[in-house]
mmCIF file of C-alpha atoms (C1' of nucleotides) in Angstrom:
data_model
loop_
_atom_site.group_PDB
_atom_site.id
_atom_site.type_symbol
_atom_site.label_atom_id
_atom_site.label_comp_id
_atom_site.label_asym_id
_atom_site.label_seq_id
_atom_site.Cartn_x
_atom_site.Cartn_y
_atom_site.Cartn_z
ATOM 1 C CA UNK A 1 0.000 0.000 0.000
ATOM 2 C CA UNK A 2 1.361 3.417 -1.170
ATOM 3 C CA UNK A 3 1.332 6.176 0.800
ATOM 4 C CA UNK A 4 -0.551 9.516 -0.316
ATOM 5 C CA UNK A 5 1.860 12.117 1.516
ATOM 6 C CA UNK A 6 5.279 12.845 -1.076
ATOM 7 C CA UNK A 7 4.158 10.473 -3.643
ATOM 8 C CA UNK A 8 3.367 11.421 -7.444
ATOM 9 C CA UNK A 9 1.221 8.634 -7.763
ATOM 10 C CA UNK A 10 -1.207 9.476 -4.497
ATOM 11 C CA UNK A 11 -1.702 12.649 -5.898
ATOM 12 C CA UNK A 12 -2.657 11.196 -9.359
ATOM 13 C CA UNK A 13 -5.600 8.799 -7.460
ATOM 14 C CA UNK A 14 -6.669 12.365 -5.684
ATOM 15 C CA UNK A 15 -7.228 13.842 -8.823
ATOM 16 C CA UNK A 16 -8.996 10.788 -9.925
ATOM 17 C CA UNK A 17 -10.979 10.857 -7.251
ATOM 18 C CA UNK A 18 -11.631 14.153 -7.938
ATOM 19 C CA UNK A 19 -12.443 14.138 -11.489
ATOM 20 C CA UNK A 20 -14.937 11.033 -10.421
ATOM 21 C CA UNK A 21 -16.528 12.981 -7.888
ATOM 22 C CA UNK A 22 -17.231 15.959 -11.149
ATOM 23 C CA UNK A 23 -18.154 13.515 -13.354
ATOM 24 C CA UNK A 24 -20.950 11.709 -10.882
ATOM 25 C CA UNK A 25 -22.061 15.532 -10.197
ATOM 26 C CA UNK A 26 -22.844 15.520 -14.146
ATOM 27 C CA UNK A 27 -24.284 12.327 -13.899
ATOM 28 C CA UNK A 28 -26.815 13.425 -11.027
ATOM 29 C CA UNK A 29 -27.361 16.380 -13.405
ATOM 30 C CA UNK A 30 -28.391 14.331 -16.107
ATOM 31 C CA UNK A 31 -30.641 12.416 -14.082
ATOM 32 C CA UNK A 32 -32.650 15.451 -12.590
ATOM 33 C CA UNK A 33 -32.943 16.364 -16.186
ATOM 34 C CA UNK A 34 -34.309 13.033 -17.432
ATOM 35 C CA UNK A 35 -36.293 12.764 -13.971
ATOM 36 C CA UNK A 36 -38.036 15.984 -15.447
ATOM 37 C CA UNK A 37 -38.459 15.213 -18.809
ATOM 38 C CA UNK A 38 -42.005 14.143 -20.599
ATOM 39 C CA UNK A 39 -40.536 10.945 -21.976
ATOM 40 C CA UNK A 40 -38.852 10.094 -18.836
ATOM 41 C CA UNK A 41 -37.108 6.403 -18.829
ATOM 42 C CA UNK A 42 -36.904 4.626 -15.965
ATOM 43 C CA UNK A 43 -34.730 2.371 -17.318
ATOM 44 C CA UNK A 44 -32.071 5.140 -17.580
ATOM 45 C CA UNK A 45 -32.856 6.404 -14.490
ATOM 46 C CA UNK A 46 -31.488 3.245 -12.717
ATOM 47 C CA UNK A 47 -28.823 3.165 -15.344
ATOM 48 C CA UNK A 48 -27.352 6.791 -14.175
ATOM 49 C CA UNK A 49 -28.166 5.655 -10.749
ATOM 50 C CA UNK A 50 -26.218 2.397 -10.602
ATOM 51 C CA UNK A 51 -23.002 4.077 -12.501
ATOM 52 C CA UNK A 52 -23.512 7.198 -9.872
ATOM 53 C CA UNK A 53 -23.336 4.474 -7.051
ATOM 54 C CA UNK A 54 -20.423 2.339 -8.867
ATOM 55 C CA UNK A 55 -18.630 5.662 -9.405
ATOM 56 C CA UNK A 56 -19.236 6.830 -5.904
ATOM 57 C CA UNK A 57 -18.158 3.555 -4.006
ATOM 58 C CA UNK A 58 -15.126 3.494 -5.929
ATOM 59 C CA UNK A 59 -14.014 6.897 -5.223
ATOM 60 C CA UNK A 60 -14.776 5.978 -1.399
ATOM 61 C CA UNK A 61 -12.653 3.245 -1.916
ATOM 62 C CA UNK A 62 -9.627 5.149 -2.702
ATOM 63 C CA UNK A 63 -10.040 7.493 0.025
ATOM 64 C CA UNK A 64 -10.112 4.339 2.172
ATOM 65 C CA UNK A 65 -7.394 2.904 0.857
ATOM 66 C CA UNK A 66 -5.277 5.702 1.131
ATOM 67 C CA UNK A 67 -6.908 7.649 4.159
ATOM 68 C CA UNK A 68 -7.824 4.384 6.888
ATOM 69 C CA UNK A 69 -9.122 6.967 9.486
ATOM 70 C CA UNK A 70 -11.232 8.551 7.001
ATOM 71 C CA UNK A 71 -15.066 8.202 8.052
ATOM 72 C CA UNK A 72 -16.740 6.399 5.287
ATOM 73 C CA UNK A 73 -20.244 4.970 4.289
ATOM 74 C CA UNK A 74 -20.772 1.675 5.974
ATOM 75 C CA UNK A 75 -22.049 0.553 2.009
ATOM 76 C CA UNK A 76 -18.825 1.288 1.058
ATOM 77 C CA UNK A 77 -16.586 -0.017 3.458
ATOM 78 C CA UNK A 78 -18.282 -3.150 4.587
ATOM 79 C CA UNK A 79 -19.127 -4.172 1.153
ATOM 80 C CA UNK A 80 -15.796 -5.281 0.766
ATOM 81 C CA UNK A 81 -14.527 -8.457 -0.540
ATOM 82 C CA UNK A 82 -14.784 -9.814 2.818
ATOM 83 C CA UNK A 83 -18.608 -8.585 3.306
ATOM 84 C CA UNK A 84 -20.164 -10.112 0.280
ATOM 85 C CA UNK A 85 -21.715 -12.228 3.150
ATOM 86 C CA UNK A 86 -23.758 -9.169 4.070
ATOM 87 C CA UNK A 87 -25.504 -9.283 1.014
ATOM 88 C CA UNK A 88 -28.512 -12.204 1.212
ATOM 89 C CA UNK A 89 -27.924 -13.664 -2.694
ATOM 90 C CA UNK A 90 -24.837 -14.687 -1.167
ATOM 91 C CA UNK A 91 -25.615 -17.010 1.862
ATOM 92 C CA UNK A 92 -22.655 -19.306 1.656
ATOM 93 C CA UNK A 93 -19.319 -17.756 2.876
ATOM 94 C CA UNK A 94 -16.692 -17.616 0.461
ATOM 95 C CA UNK A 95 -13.408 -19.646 0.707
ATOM 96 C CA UNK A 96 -11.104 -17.778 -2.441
ATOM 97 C CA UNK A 97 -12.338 -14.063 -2.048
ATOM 98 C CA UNK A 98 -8.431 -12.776 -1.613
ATOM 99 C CA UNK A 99 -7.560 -14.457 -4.685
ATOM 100 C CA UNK A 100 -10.832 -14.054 -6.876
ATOM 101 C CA UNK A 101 -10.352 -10.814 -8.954
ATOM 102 C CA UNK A 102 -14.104 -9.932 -9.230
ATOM 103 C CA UNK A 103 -15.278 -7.505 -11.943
ATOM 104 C CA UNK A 104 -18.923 -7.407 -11.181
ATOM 105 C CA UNK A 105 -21.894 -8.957 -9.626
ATOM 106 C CA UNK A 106 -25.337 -8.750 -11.652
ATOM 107 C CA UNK A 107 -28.702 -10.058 -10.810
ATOM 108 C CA UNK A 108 -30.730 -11.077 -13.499
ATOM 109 C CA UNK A 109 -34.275 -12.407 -13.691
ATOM 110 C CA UNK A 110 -35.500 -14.017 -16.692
ATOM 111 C CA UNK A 111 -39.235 -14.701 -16.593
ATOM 112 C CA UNK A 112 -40.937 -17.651 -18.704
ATOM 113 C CA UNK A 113 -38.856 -19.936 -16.565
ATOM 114 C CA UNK A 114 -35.917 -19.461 -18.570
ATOM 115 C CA UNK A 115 -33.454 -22.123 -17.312
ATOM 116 C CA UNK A 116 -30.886 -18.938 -16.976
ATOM 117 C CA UNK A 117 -30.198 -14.935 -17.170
ATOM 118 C CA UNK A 118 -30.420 -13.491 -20.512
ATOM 119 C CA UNK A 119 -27.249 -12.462 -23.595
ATOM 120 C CA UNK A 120 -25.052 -10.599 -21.578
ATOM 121 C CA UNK A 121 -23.216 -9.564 -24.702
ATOM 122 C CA UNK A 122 -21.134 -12.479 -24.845
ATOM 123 C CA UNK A 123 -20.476 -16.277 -25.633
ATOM 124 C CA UNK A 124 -19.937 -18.342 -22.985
ATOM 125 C CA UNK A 125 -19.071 -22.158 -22.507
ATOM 126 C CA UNK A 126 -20.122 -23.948 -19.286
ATOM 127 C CA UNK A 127 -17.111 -26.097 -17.969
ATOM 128 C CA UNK A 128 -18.462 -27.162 -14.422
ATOM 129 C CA UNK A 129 -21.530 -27.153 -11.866
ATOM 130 C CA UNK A 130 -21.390 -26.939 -8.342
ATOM 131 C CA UNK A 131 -23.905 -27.384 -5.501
ATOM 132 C CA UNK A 132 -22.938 -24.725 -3.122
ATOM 133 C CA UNK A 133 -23.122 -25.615 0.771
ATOM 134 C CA UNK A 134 -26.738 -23.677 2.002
ATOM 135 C CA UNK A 135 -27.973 -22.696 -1.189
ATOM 136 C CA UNK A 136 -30.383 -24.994 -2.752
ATOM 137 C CA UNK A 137 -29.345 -24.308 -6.397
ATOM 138 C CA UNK A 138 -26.198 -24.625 -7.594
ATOM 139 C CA UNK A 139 -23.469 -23.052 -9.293
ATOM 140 C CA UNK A 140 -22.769 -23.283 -13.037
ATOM 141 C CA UNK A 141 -19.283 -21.957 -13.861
ATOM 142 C CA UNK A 142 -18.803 -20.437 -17.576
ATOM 143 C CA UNK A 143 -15.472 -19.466 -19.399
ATOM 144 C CA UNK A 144 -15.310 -17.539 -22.337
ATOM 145 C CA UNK A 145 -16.275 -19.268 -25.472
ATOM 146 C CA UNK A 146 -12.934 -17.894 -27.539
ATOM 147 C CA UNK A 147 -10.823 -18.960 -24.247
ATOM 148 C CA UNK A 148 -8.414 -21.889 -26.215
ATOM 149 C CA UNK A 149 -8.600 -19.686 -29.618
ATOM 150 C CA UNK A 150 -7.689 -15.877 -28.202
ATOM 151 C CA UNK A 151 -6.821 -16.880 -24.767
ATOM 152 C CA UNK A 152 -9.727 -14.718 -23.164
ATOM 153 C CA UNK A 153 -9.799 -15.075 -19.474
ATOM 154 C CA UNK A 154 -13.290 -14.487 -18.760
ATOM 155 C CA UNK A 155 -15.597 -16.462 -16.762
ATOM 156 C CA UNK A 156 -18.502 -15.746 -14.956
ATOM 157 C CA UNK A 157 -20.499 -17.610 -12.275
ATOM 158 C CA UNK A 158 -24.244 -18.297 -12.233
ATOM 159 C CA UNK A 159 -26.462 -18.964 -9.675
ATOM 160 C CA UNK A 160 -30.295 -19.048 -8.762
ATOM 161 C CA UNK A 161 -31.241 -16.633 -6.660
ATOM 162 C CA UNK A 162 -32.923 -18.621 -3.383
ATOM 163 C CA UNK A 163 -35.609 -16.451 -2.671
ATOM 164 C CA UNK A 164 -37.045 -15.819 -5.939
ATOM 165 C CA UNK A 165 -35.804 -18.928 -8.300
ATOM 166 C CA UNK A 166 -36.990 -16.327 -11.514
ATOM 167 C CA UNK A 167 -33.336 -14.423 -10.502
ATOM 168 C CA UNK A 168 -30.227 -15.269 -11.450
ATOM 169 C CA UNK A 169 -26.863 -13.740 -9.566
ATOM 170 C CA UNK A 170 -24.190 -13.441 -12.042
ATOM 171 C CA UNK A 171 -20.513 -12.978 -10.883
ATOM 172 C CA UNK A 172 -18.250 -12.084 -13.890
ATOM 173 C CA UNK A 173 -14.480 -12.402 -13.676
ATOM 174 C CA UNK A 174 -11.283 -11.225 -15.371
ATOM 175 C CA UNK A 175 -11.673 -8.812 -18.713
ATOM 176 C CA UNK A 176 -12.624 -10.123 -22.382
ATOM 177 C CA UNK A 177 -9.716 -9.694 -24.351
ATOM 178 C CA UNK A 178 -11.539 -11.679 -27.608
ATOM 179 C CA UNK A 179 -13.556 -10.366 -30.425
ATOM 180 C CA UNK A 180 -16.771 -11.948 -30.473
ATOM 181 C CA UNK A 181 -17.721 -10.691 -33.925
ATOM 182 C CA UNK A 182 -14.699 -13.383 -35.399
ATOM 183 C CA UNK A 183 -15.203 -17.050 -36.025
ATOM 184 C CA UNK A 184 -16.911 -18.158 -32.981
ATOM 185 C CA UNK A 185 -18.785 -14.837 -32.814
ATOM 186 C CA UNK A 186 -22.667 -14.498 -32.911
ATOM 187 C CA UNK A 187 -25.549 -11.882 -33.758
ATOM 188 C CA UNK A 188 -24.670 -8.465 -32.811
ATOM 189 C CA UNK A 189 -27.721 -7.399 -31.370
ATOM 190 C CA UNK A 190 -29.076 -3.842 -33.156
ATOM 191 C CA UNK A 191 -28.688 -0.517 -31.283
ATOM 192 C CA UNK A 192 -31.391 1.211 -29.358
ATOM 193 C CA UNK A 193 -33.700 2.457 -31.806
ATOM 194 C CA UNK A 194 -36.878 2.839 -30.001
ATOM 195 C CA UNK A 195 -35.842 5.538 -27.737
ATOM 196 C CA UNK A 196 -33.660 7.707 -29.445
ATOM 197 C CA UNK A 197 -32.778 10.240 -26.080
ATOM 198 C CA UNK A 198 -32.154 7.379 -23.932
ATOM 199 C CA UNK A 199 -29.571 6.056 -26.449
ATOM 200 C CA UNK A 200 -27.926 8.773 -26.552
ATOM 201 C CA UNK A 201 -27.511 9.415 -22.848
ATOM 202 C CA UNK A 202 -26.635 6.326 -22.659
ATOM 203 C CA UNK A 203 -23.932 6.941 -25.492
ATOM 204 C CA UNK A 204 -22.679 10.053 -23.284
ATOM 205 C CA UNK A 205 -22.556 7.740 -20.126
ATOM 206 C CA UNK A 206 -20.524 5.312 -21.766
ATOM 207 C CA UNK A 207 -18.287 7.555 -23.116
ATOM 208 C CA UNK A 208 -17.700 8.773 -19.691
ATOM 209 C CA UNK A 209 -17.285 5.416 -18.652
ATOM 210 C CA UNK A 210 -14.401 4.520 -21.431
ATOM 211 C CA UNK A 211 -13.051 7.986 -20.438
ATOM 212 C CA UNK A 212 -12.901 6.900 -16.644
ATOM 213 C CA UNK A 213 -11.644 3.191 -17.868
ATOM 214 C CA UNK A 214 -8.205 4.856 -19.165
ATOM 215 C CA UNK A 215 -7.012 6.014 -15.467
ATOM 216 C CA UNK A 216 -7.576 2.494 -14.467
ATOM 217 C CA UNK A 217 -6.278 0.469 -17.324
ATOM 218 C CA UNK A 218 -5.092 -0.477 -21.120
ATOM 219 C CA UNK A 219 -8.092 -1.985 -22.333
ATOM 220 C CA UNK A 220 -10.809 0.838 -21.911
ATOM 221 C CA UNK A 221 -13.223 0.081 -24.789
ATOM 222 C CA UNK A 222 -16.515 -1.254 -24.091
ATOM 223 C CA UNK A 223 -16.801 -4.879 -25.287
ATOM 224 C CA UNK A 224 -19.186 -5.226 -28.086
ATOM 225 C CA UNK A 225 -22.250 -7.835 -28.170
ATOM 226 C CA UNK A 226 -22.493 -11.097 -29.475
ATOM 227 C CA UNK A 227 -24.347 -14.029 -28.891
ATOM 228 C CA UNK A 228 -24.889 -15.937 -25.490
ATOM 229 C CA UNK A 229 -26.151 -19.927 -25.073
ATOM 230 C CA UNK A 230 -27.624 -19.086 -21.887
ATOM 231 C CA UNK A 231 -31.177 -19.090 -22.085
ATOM 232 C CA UNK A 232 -30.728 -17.468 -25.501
ATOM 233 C CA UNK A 233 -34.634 -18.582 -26.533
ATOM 234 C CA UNK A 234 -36.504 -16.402 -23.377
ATOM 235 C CA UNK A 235 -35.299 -13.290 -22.880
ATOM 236 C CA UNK A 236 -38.451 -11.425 -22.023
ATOM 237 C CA UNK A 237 -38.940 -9.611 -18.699
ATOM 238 C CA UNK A 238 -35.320 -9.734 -18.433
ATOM 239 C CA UNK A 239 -34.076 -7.243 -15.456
ATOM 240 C CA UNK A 240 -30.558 -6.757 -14.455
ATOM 241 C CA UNK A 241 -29.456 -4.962 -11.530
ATOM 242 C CA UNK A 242 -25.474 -4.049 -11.940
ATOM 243 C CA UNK A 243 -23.493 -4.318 -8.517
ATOM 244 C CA UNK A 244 -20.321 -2.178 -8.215
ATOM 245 C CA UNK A 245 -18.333 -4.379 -7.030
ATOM 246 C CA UNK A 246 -16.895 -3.377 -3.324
ATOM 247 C CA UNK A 247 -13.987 -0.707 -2.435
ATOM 248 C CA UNK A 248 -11.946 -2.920 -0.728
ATOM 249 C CA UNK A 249 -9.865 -4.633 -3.357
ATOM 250 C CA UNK A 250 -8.601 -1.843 -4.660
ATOM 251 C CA UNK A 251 -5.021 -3.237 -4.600
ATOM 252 C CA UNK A 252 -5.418 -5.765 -7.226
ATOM 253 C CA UNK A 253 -9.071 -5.472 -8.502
ATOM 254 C CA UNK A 254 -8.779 -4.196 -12.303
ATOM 255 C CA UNK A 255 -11.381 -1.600 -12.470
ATOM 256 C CA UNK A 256 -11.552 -0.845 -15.939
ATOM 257 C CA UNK A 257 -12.641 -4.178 -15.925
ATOM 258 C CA UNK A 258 -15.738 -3.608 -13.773
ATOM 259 C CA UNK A 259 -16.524 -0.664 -15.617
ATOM 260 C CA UNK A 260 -16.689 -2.686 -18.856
ATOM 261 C CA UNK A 261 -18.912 -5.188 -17.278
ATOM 262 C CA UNK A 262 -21.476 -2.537 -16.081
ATOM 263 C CA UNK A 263 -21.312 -0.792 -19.278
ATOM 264 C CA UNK A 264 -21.734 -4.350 -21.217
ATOM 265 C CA UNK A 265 -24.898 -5.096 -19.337
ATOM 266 C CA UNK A 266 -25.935 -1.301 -19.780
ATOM 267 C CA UNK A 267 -25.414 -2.202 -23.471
ATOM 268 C CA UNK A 268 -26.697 -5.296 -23.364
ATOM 269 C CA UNK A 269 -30.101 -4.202 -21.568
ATOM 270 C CA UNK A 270 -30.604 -1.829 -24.216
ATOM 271 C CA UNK A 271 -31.216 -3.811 -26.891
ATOM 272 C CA UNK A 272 -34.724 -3.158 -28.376
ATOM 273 C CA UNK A 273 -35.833 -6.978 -28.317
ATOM 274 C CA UNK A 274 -35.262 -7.304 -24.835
ATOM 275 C CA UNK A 275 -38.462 -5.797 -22.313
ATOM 276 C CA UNK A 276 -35.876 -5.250 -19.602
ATOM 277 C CA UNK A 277 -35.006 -2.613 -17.327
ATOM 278 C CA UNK A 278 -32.530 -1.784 -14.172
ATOM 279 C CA UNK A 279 -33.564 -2.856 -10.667
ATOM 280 C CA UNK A 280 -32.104 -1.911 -7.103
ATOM 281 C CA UNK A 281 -32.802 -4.891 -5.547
ATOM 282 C CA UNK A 282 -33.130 -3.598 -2.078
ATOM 283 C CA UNK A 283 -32.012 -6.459 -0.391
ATOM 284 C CA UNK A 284 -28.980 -6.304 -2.746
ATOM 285 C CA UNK A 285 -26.484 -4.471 -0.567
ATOM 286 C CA UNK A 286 -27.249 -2.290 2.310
ATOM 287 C CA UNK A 287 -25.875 0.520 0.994
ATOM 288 C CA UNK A 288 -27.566 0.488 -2.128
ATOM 289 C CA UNK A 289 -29.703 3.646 -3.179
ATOM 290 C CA UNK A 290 -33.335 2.426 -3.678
ATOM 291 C CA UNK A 291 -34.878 5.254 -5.468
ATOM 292 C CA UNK A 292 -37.248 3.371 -8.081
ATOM 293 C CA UNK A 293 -39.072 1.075 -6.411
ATOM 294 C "C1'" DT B 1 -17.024 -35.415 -36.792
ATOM 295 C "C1'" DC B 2 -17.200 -31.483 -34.088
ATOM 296 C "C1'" DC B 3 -18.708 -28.963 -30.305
ATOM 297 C "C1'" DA B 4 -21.200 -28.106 -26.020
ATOM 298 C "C1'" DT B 5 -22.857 -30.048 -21.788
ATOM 299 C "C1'" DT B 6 -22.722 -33.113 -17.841
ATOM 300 C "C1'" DT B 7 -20.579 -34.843 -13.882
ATOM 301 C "C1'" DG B 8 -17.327 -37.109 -10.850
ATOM 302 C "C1'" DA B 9 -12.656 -36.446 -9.413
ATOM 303 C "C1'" DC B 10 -9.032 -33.627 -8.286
ATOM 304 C "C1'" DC B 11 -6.840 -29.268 -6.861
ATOM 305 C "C1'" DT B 12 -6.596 -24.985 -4.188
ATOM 306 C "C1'" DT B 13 -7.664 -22.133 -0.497
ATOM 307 C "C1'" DT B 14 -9.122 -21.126 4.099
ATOM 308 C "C1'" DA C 1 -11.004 -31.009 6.937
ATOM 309 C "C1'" DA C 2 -14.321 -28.521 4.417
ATOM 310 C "C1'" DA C 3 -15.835 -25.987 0.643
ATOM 311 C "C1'" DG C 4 -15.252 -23.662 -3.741
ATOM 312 C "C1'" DG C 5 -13.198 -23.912 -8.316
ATOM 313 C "C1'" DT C 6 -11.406 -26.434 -12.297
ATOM 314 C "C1'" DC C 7 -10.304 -30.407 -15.125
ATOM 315 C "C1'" DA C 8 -11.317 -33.936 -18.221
ATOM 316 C "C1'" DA C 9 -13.667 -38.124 -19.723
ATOM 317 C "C1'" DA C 10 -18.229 -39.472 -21.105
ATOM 318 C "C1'" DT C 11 -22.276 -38.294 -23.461
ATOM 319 C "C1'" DG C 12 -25.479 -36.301 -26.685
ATOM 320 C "C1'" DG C 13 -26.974 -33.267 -30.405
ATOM 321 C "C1'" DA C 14 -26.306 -30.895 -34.820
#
DNA sequence: TCCATTTGACCTTT
DNA sequence: AAAGGTCAAATGGA
């Protein structure tokens, strides 16, 4: 752990923390805007509302990191690696948290009884199952479909939700480095086309995003979509709720990464043939803001 | 024949 | 030792 005082680089993560803190105040802008306007979405509403929170924790987590006395949000600080306990999708305690690098958690519900969450933007191949000790569903374990051809490390985790089997809780890992649209790529779903402002805020907010992505990291860009196997024939109903992932791994957890998840289910919930929208799941995290319900 | 899924065994971490 | 995560052989479908 660096320290802030005489040291070029502490300074740099105040000014990012900084420049975060403008760029959530222009977020909030935009959302009292759209909040006001005629042809208000309240699917962007939770959009700006989960990047204001992901933006927020993280800039808590610096100041945590770098400031330990600092008084902070019990959201923020507890939601740590080591608190994922705290939040009820997770009622098993984990046994590899210091070593996982978490991007993102995501809860997704697919009604029809789709047998899992909906295209998350990309292809995935499922390489194990687990039943997990207290949970009465298990845990299906997915790598990236272009893992032997480009080497992508990407995997995510999937899981049904206890309380409400229609919900999924989705755990991505590591960063897609592939392309989907090569050989093994899929369908590109079309761009938002039936709300025209919404797509463009949400063109604005991920431009911010791939903005913010460059203090964090090399590979900034948000991934494109392709096709997913998982429950690729129901996607109707589908909500997602994005999860910043917690301020307490800081050290190690790549969060342009994280950013690029958020943004890819942003993305990926935009898409015109999916009826989906953004939830706060209330019992999600303590700390999470529960303005639309 | 190729590719994805299933599933038991093994490995790693706590 | 227990539990989560991954491997790899077996299996089935296109």
């Amino acid at each position: 752990m660096e320290s802030v005082e005489g040291n070029g680089t502490g300074r740099g993560n105040l000014q990012l923390v900084v420049s975060e803190l403008c760029r959530v105040q222009e977020l909030v802008r935009q959302l009292e805007l759209h909040l006001h306007a005629p042809d208000a979405s309240i699917d962007l509403c939770r959009a700006l509302t989960a990047e204001i929170f992901a933006l927020t924790d993280r800039s808590i987590g610096f100041v945590a990191a770098h400031f330990p006395d600092a008084p902070t949000t019990p959201s923020s600080t507890s939601s740590s690696l080591s608190g994922v306990s705290d939040q009820p999708f997770r009622t098993n305690t984990k046994k590899r948290k210091a070593t996982a690098r978490w991007t993102s958690q995501v809860r997704v519900s697919a009604a029809g009884g789709a047998e899992g969450p909906g295209d998350d933007g990309h292809s995935w191949r499922k390489y194990g199952q687990k039943d997990i000790l207290g949970a009465k569903h298990p845990r299906a374990y997915y790598r990236c479909t272009h893992r032997n051809s480009q080497g992508c490390p990407a995997t995510k985790q999937v899981q049904r939700a206890d309380q409400d089997p229609a919900l999924f809780d989705v755990v991505y890992h590591g960063q897609h480095t592939c392309r989907p649209t090569g050989s093994g790529g899929g369908r590109r779903p079309p761009t938002n086309q039936h709300n025209p402002h919404a797509e463009s805020l949400l063109q604005s907010l991920r431009a911010g995003l791939t903005v913010d992505a460059d203090h964090g990291g090399p590979n900034a860009s948000v991934s494109p979509l392709g096709a997913s196997p998982v429950a690729s024939g129901s996607n109707g109903g589908l909500t997602m709720s994005p999860y910043p992932v917690p301020a307490g791994a800081y050290t190690e957890w790549p969060l342009d990464g994280d950013l690029q998840e958020v943004v890819s289910a942003l993305t990926a919930v935009s898409a015109p043939s999916m009826d989906c929208l953004f939830e706060f799941d209330p019992t999600f995290g303590d700390g999470v803001p529960n303005f639309f319900m």
